[in-house]
Short mmCIF file of C-alpha atoms in Angstrom, two decimals:
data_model
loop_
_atom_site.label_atom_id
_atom_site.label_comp_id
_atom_site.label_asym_id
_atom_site.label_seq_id
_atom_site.Cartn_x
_atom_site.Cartn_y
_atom_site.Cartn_z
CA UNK A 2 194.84 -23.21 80.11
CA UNK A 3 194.33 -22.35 76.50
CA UNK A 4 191.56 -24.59 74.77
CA UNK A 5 192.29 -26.59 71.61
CA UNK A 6 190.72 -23.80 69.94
CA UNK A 7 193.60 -21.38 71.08
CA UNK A 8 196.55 -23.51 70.05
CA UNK A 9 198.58 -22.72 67.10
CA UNK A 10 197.11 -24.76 64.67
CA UNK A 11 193.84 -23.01 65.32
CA UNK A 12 191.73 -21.69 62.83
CA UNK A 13 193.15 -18.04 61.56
CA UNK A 14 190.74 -15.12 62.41
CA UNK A 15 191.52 -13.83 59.64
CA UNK A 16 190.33 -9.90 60.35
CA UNK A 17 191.27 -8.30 57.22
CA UNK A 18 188.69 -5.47 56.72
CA UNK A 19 186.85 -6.30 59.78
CA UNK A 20 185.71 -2.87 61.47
CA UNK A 21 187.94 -1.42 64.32
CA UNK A 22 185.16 -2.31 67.02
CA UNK A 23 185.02 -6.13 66.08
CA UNK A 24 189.07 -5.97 65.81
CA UNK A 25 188.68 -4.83 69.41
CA UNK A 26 186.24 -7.66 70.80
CA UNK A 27 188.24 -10.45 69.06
CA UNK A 28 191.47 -8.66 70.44
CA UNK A 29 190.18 -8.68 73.80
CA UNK A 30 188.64 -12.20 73.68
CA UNK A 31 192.30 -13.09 73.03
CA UNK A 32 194.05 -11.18 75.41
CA UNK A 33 191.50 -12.46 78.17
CA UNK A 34 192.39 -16.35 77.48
CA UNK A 35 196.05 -15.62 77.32
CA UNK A 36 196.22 -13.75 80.16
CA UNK A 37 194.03 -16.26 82.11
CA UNK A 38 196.47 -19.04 80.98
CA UNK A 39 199.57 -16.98 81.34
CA UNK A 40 199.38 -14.60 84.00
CA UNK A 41 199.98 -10.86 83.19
CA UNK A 42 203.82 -11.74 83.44
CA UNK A 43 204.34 -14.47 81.71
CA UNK A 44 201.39 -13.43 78.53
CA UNK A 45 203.05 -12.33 75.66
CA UNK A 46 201.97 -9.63 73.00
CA UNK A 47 203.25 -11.70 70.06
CA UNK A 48 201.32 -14.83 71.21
CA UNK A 49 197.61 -12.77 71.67
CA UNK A 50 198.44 -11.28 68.12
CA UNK A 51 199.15 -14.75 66.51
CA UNK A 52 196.11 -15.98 68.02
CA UNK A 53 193.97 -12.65 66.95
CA UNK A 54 195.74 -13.33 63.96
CA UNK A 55 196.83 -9.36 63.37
CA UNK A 56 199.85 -7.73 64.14
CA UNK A 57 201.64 -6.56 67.72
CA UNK A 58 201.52 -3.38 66.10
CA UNK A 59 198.07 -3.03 65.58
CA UNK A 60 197.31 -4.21 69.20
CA UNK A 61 199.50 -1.03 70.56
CA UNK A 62 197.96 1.14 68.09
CA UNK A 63 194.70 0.18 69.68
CA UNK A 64 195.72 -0.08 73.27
CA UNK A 65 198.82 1.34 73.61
CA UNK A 66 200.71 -1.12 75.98
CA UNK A 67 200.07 -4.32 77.78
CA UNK A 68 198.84 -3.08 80.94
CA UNK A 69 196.01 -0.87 78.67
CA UNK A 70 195.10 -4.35 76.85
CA UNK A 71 194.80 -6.13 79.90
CA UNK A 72 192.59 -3.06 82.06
CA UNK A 73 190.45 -2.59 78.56
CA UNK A 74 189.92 -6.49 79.34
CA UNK A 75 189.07 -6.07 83.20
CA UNK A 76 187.25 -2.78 82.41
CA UNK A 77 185.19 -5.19 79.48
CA UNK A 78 184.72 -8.15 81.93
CA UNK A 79 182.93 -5.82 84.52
CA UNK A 80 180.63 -4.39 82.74
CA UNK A 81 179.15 -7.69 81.26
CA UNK A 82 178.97 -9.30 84.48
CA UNK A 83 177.87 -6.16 85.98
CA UNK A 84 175.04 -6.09 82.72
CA UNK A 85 174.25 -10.01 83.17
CA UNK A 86 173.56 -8.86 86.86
CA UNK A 87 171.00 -6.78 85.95
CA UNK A 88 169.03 -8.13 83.67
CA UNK A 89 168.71 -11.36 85.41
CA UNK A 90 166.39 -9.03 87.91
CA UNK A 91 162.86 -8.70 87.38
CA UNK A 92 161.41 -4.88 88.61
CA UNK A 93 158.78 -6.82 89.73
CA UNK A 94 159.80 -9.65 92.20
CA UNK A 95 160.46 -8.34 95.41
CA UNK A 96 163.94 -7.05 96.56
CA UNK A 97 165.26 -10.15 97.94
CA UNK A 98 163.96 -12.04 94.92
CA UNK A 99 166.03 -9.67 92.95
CA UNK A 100 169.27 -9.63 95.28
CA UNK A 101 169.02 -13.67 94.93
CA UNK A 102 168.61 -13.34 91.12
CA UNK A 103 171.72 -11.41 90.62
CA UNK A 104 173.79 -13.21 92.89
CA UNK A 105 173.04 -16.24 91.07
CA UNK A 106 174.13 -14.64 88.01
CA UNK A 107 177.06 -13.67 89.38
CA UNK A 108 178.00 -17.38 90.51
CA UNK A 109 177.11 -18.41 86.84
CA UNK A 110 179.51 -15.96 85.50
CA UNK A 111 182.48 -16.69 87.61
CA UNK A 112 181.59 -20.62 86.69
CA UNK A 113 181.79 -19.98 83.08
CA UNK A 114 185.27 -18.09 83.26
CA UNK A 115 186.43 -20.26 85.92
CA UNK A 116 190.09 -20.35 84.70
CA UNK A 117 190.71 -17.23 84.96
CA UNK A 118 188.52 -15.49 87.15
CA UNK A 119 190.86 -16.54 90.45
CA UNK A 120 194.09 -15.59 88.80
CA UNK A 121 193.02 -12.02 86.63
CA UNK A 122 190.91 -10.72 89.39
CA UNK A 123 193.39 -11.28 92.28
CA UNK A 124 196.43 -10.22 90.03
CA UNK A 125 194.61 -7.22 88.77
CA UNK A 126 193.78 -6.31 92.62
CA UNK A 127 196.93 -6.73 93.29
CA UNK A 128 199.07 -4.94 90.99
CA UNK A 129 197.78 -1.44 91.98
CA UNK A 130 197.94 1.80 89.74
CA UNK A 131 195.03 1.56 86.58
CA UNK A 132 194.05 -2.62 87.18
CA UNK A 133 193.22 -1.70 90.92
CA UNK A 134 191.28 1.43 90.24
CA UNK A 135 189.12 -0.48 87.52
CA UNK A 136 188.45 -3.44 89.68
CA UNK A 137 187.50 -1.07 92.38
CA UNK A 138 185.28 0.92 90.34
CA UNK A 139 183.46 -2.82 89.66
CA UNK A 140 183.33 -3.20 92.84
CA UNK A 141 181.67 0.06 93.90
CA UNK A 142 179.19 -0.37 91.30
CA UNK A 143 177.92 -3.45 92.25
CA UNK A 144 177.87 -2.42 96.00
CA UNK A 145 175.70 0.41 94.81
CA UNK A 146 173.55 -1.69 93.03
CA UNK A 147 173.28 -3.90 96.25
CA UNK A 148 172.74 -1.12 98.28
CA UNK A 149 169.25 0.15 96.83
CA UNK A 150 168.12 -3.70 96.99
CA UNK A 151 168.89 -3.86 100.49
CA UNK A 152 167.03 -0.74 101.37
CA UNK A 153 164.34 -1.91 98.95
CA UNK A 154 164.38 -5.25 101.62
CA UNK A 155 163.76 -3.04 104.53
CA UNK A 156 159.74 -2.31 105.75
CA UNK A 157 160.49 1.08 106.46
CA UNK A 158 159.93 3.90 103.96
CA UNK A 159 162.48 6.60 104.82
CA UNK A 160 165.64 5.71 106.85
CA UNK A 161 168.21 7.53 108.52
CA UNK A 162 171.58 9.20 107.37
CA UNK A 163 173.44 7.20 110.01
CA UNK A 164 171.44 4.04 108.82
CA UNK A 165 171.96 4.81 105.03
CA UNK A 166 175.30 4.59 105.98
CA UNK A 167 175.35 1.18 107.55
CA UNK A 168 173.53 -0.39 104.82
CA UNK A 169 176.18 1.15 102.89
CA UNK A 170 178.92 -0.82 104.72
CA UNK A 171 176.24 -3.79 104.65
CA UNK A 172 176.79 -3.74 100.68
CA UNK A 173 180.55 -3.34 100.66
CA UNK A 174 180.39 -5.85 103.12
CA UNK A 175 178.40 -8.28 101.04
CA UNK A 176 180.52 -7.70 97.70
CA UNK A 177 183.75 -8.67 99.69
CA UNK A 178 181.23 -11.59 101.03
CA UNK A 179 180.54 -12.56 97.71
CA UNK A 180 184.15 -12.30 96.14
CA UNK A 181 185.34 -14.91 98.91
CA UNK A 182 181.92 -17.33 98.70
CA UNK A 183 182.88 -17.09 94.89
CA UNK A 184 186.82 -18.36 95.46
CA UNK A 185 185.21 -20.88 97.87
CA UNK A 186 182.14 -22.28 95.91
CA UNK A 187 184.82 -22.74 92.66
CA UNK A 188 186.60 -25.43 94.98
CA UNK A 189 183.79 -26.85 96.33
CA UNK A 190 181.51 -27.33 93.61
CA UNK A 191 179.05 -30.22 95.19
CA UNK A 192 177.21 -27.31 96.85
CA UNK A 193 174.90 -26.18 94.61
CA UNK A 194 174.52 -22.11 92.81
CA UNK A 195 171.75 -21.95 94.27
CA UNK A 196 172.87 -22.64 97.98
CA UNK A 197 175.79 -20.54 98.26
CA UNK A 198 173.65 -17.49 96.72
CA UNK A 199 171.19 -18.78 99.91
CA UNK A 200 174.49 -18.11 102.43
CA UNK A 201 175.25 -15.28 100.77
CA UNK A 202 171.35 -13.63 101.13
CA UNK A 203 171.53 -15.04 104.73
CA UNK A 204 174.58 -12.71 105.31
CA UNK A 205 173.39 -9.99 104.02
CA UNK A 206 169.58 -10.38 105.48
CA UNK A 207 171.63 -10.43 109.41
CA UNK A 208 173.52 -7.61 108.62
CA UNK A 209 170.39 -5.31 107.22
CA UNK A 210 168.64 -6.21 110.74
CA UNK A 211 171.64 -4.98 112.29
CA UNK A 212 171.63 -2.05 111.06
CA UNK A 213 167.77 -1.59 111.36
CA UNK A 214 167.64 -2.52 115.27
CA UNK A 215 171.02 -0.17 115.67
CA UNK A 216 168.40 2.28 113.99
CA UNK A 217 165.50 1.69 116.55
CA UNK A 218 167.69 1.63 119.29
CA UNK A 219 169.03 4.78 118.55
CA UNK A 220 165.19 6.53 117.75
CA UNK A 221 164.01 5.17 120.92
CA UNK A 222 163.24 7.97 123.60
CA UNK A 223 165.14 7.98 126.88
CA UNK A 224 163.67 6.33 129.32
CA UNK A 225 163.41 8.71 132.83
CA UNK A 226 164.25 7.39 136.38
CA UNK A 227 161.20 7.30 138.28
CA UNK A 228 163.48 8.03 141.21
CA UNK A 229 164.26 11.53 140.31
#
Protein backbone atom coordinates (compact mmCIF):
# COMPACT_ATOMS: atom_id res chain seq x y z
CA UNK A 1 0.00 0.00 0.00
CA UNK A 2 0.87 3.60 -0.53
CA UNK A 3 2.13 5.36 2.79
CA UNK A 4 0.50 8.54 4.11
CA UNK A 5 3.27 10.19 2.48
CA UNK A 6 2.01 9.01 -1.06
CA UNK A 7 -1.62 10.06 -0.72
CA UNK A 8 -2.97 12.99 -2.46
CA UNK A 9 -2.72 15.45 0.02
CA UNK A 10 0.98 14.79 0.17
CA UNK A 11 3.47 17.28 0.07
CA UNK A 12 4.09 18.50 -3.81
CA UNK A 13 7.65 17.64 -5.11
CA UNK A 14 7.63 20.39 -6.64
CA UNK A 15 10.64 19.64 -9.42
CA UNK A 16 10.64 22.76 -11.32
CA UNK A 17 14.30 23.23 -12.46
CA UNK A 18 15.47 20.19 -10.77
CA UNK A 19 18.18 18.47 -13.13
CA UNK A 20 16.99 15.60 -15.49
CA UNK A 21 18.93 12.92 -13.28
CA UNK A 22 17.12 13.90 -9.92
CA UNK A 23 13.71 14.15 -12.12
CA UNK A 24 14.62 10.54 -12.87
CA UNK A 25 15.29 9.19 -9.17
CA UNK A 26 12.16 10.95 -7.80
CA UNK A 27 10.27 9.54 -10.96
CA UNK A 28 11.37 6.18 -10.25
CA UNK A 29 10.92 6.35 -6.44
CA UNK A 30 7.31 6.98 -7.52
CA UNK A 31 6.77 4.58 -10.03
CA UNK A 32 8.32 1.85 -7.61
CA UNK A 33 5.58 2.57 -4.71
CA UNK A 34 2.79 2.71 -7.19
CA UNK A 35 3.60 -0.15 -8.86
CA UNK A 36 4.21 -2.07 -5.57
CA UNK A 37 0.70 -0.92 -4.41
CA UNK A 38 -0.93 -1.32 -7.76
CA UNK A 39 0.43 -4.00 -9.68
CA UNK A 40 1.80 -3.22 -13.22
CA UNK A 41 -1.95 -3.48 -14.39
CA UNK A 42 -3.78 -1.73 -12.33
CA UNK A 43 -0.70 1.45 -11.77
CA UNK A 44 -1.58 4.30 -13.59
CA UNK A 45 0.72 6.94 -15.40
CA UNK A 46 -1.42 9.89 -14.29
CA UNK A 47 -1.34 8.79 -10.61
CA UNK A 48 2.90 8.32 -10.50
CA UNK A 49 2.94 11.85 -12.24
CA UNK A 50 0.58 13.49 -9.63
CA UNK A 51 2.57 12.01 -7.01
CA UNK A 52 6.10 13.05 -8.82
CA UNK A 53 4.24 16.05 -9.16
CA UNK A 54 5.30 16.59 -13.14
CA UNK A 55 3.52 15.79 -16.07
CA UNK A 56 2.56 12.19 -17.94
CA UNK A 57 4.28 13.78 -20.64
CA UNK A 58 7.43 14.31 -19.20
CA UNK A 59 7.49 10.71 -17.77
CA UNK A 60 7.20 9.30 -21.60
CA UNK A 61 9.63 11.76 -22.72
CA UNK A 62 11.95 10.19 -20.23
CA UNK A 63 10.94 6.60 -20.48
CA UNK A 64 8.98 6.24 -23.27
CA UNK A 65 6.11 3.88 -22.07
CA UNK A 66 5.04 2.11 -18.97
CA UNK A 67 6.73 -1.05 -19.38
CA UNK A 68 10.29 1.21 -19.88
CA UNK A 69 9.31 3.07 -16.44
CA UNK A 70 8.67 0.03 -14.72
CA UNK A 71 12.13 -2.15 -16.22
CA UNK A 72 14.22 1.36 -15.59
CA UNK A 73 12.70 0.63 -11.95
CA UNK A 74 13.63 -3.24 -11.84
CA UNK A 75 16.87 -2.48 -13.76
CA UNK A 76 17.44 0.49 -10.67
CA UNK A 77 16.34 -1.92 -7.86
CA UNK A 78 19.06 -4.53 -8.93
CA UNK A 79 21.77 -2.76 -9.03
CA UNK A 80 21.38 -1.24 -5.44
CA UNK A 81 20.72 -4.44 -3.93
CA UNK A 82 23.25 -5.96 -6.06
CA UNK A 83 25.74 -2.70 -4.73
CA UNK A 84 24.43 -3.10 -0.95
CA UNK A 85 25.61 -6.80 -1.54
CA UNK A 86 28.87 -5.90 -2.06
CA UNK A 87 29.88 -3.60 0.08
CA UNK A 88 28.53 -5.30 3.04
CA UNK A 89 31.70 -7.82 2.23
CA UNK A 90 34.92 -7.27 3.73
CA UNK A 91 38.10 -8.54 1.18
CA UNK A 92 39.38 -9.62 4.19
CA UNK A 93 37.07 -12.07 6.15
CA UNK A 94 37.16 -15.30 4.72
CA UNK A 95 34.81 -16.48 1.86
CA UNK A 96 32.10 -17.83 3.89
CA UNK A 97 32.27 -14.78 6.14
CA UNK A 98 31.69 -12.85 3.02
CA UNK A 99 28.91 -15.19 1.38
CA UNK A 100 27.08 -14.80 4.98
CA UNK A 101 27.61 -10.99 4.87
CA UNK A 102 25.90 -10.53 1.62
CA UNK A 103 23.20 -12.79 2.16
CA UNK A 104 22.32 -10.93 5.13
CA UNK A 105 22.19 -7.89 3.17
CA UNK A 106 20.15 -9.29 0.86
CA UNK A 107 17.46 -10.39 3.60
CA UNK A 108 17.72 -6.70 4.89
CA UNK A 109 16.89 -5.39 1.55
CA UNK A 110 13.96 -7.51 0.70
CA UNK A 111 12.73 -6.55 4.53
CA UNK A 112 12.89 -2.95 3.84
CA UNK A 113 10.84 -3.16 0.45
CA UNK A 114 8.74 -5.80 1.76
CA UNK A 115 5.53 -4.60 -0.02
CA UNK A 116 6.57 -4.90 -3.02
CA UNK A 117 9.34 -7.09 -3.39
CA UNK A 118 6.80 -10.39 -3.63
CA UNK A 119 4.48 -8.77 -6.10
CA UNK A 120 7.22 -6.63 -8.66
CA UNK A 121 9.69 -9.39 -8.68
CA UNK A 122 7.26 -12.28 -9.43
CA UNK A 123 5.18 -10.06 -11.91
CA UNK A 124 8.27 -8.82 -13.58
CA UNK A 125 9.44 -12.67 -13.91
CA UNK A 126 6.51 -13.35 -15.13
CA UNK A 127 5.57 -11.08 -17.78
CA UNK A 128 8.45 -12.11 -20.14
CA UNK A 129 9.96 -9.89 -23.04
CA UNK A 130 12.35 -6.72 -21.40
CA UNK A 131 11.09 -7.27 -17.29
CA UNK A 132 12.26 -11.02 -17.62
CA UNK A 133 15.52 -10.36 -19.35
CA UNK A 134 16.42 -7.61 -16.63
CA UNK A 135 15.50 -9.74 -13.72
CA UNK A 136 17.51 -12.46 -15.26
CA UNK A 137 20.43 -10.43 -15.88
CA UNK A 138 20.11 -9.71 -11.73
CA UNK A 139 20.03 -12.88 -11.30
CA UNK A 140 23.11 -13.96 -13.27
CA UNK A 141 25.03 -11.35 -11.67
CA UNK A 142 24.57 -12.26 -8.36
CA UNK A 143 25.13 -16.03 -9.19
CA UNK A 144 28.43 -14.85 -10.55
CA UNK A 145 29.24 -13.04 -7.66
CA UNK A 146 28.34 -16.24 -5.59
CA UNK A 147 30.21 -18.29 -7.69
CA UNK A 148 33.86 -16.84 -7.03
CA UNK A 149 32.90 -16.95 -3.14
CA UNK A 150 32.14 -20.46 -3.35
CA UNK A 151 35.33 -21.36 -5.09
CA UNK A 152 37.06 -18.91 -2.75
CA UNK A 153 35.33 -21.56 0.14
CA UNK A 154 36.99 -24.48 -1.42
CA UNK A 155 40.81 -25.69 -0.01
CA UNK A 156 41.88 -26.44 -3.30
CA UNK A 157 43.80 -23.97 -5.47
CA UNK A 158 42.96 -24.87 -9.09
CA UNK A 159 39.78 -26.90 -9.90
CA UNK A 160 38.48 -28.60 -12.74
CA UNK A 161 36.42 -27.48 -15.90
CA UNK A 162 33.80 -30.11 -15.09
CA UNK A 163 33.93 -28.88 -11.36
CA UNK A 164 33.87 -25.09 -12.33
CA UNK A 165 30.88 -26.06 -13.83
CA UNK A 166 29.11 -27.60 -10.89
CA UNK A 167 29.90 -24.85 -8.65
CA UNK A 168 28.39 -22.94 -11.33
CA UNK A 169 25.02 -24.76 -11.00
CA UNK A 170 25.84 -24.66 -7.08
CA UNK A 171 25.39 -20.68 -7.45
CA UNK A 172 22.35 -20.69 -9.70
CA UNK A 173 21.21 -23.12 -7.42
CA UNK A 174 21.71 -21.01 -4.33
CA UNK A 175 20.18 -17.68 -5.95
CA UNK A 176 16.89 -19.68 -6.73
CA UNK A 177 17.59 -20.98 -2.92
CA UNK A 178 17.70 -17.64 -1.77
CA UNK A 179 14.72 -16.09 -3.83
CA UNK A 180 12.37 -18.84 -2.15
CA UNK A 181 14.10 -18.60 1.67
CA UNK A 182 13.40 -14.79 0.93
CA UNK A 183 9.35 -15.36 0.04
CA UNK A 184 9.46 -17.73 3.06
CA UNK A 185 11.40 -15.75 5.79
CA UNK A 186 8.87 -12.51 4.79
CA UNK A 187 5.96 -14.81 6.25
CA UNK A 188 7.67 -16.13 8.91
CA UNK A 189 9.40 -13.40 10.44
CA UNK A 190 10.06 -14.93 14.20
CA UNK A 191 13.12 -16.62 12.63
CA UNK A 192 15.69 -14.38 12.80
CA UNK A 193 18.07 -12.62 9.46
CA UNK A 194 20.54 -14.06 10.73
CA UNK A 195 19.22 -17.78 10.82
CA UNK A 196 17.77 -18.09 7.53
CA UNK A 197 21.15 -16.58 5.96
CA UNK A 198 22.62 -19.74 8.35
CA UNK A 199 20.11 -22.28 6.13
CA UNK A 200 20.88 -20.65 3.29
CA UNK A 201 25.08 -21.01 3.84
CA UNK A 202 24.21 -24.59 5.00
CA UNK A 203 22.76 -25.22 1.46
CA UNK A 204 25.16 -23.94 -0.30
CA UNK A 205 28.24 -25.38 1.98
CA UNK A 206 26.45 -29.33 1.03
CA UNK A 207 26.24 -28.57 -2.37
CA UNK A 208 30.11 -27.18 -2.79
CA UNK A 209 31.17 -30.68 -1.08
CA UNK A 210 29.19 -32.25 -3.65
CA UNK A 211 30.69 -31.06 -6.18
CA UNK A 212 34.25 -31.34 -4.62
CA UNK A 213 33.88 -35.25 -3.71
CA UNK A 214 32.15 -35.69 -7.44
CA UNK A 215 35.65 -34.02 -8.25
CA UNK A 216 37.86 -36.55 -6.25
CA UNK A 217 35.94 -39.30 -7.28
CA UNK A 218 36.37 -38.61 -10.67
CA UNK A 219 40.57 -37.81 -10.25
CA UNK A 220 40.90 -40.96 -8.45
CA UNK A 221 42.97 -43.66 -10.45
CA UNK A 222 41.33 -46.95 -11.38
CA UNK A 223 41.76 -49.37 -9.19
CA UNK A 224 43.19 -52.89 -11.07
CA UNK A 225 41.80 -56.43 -10.31
CA UNK A 226 44.37 -58.32 -8.68
CA UNK A 227 42.78 -61.27 -10.43
CA UNK A 228 43.87 -60.41 -13.84
Amino acid sequence: MLSSNDSGTARRAGTRGVPRPIREALILDVAGRVFAARGYHAASMDEIAAHADVTKPLIYAYFGSKERLYVAYIERAGQEMLARMRAATVPTASATERLHAGVLEFLHFVDERRDGWQGLYSEAAARGGPLAKEVASVRAEVAKMIKRLLMHSTSRGEVSAETAAALDGVAHAFVGAGESLANWWLANPELPAERAADLLIALGRAGVQQAMDTASTQARPARQDPTR
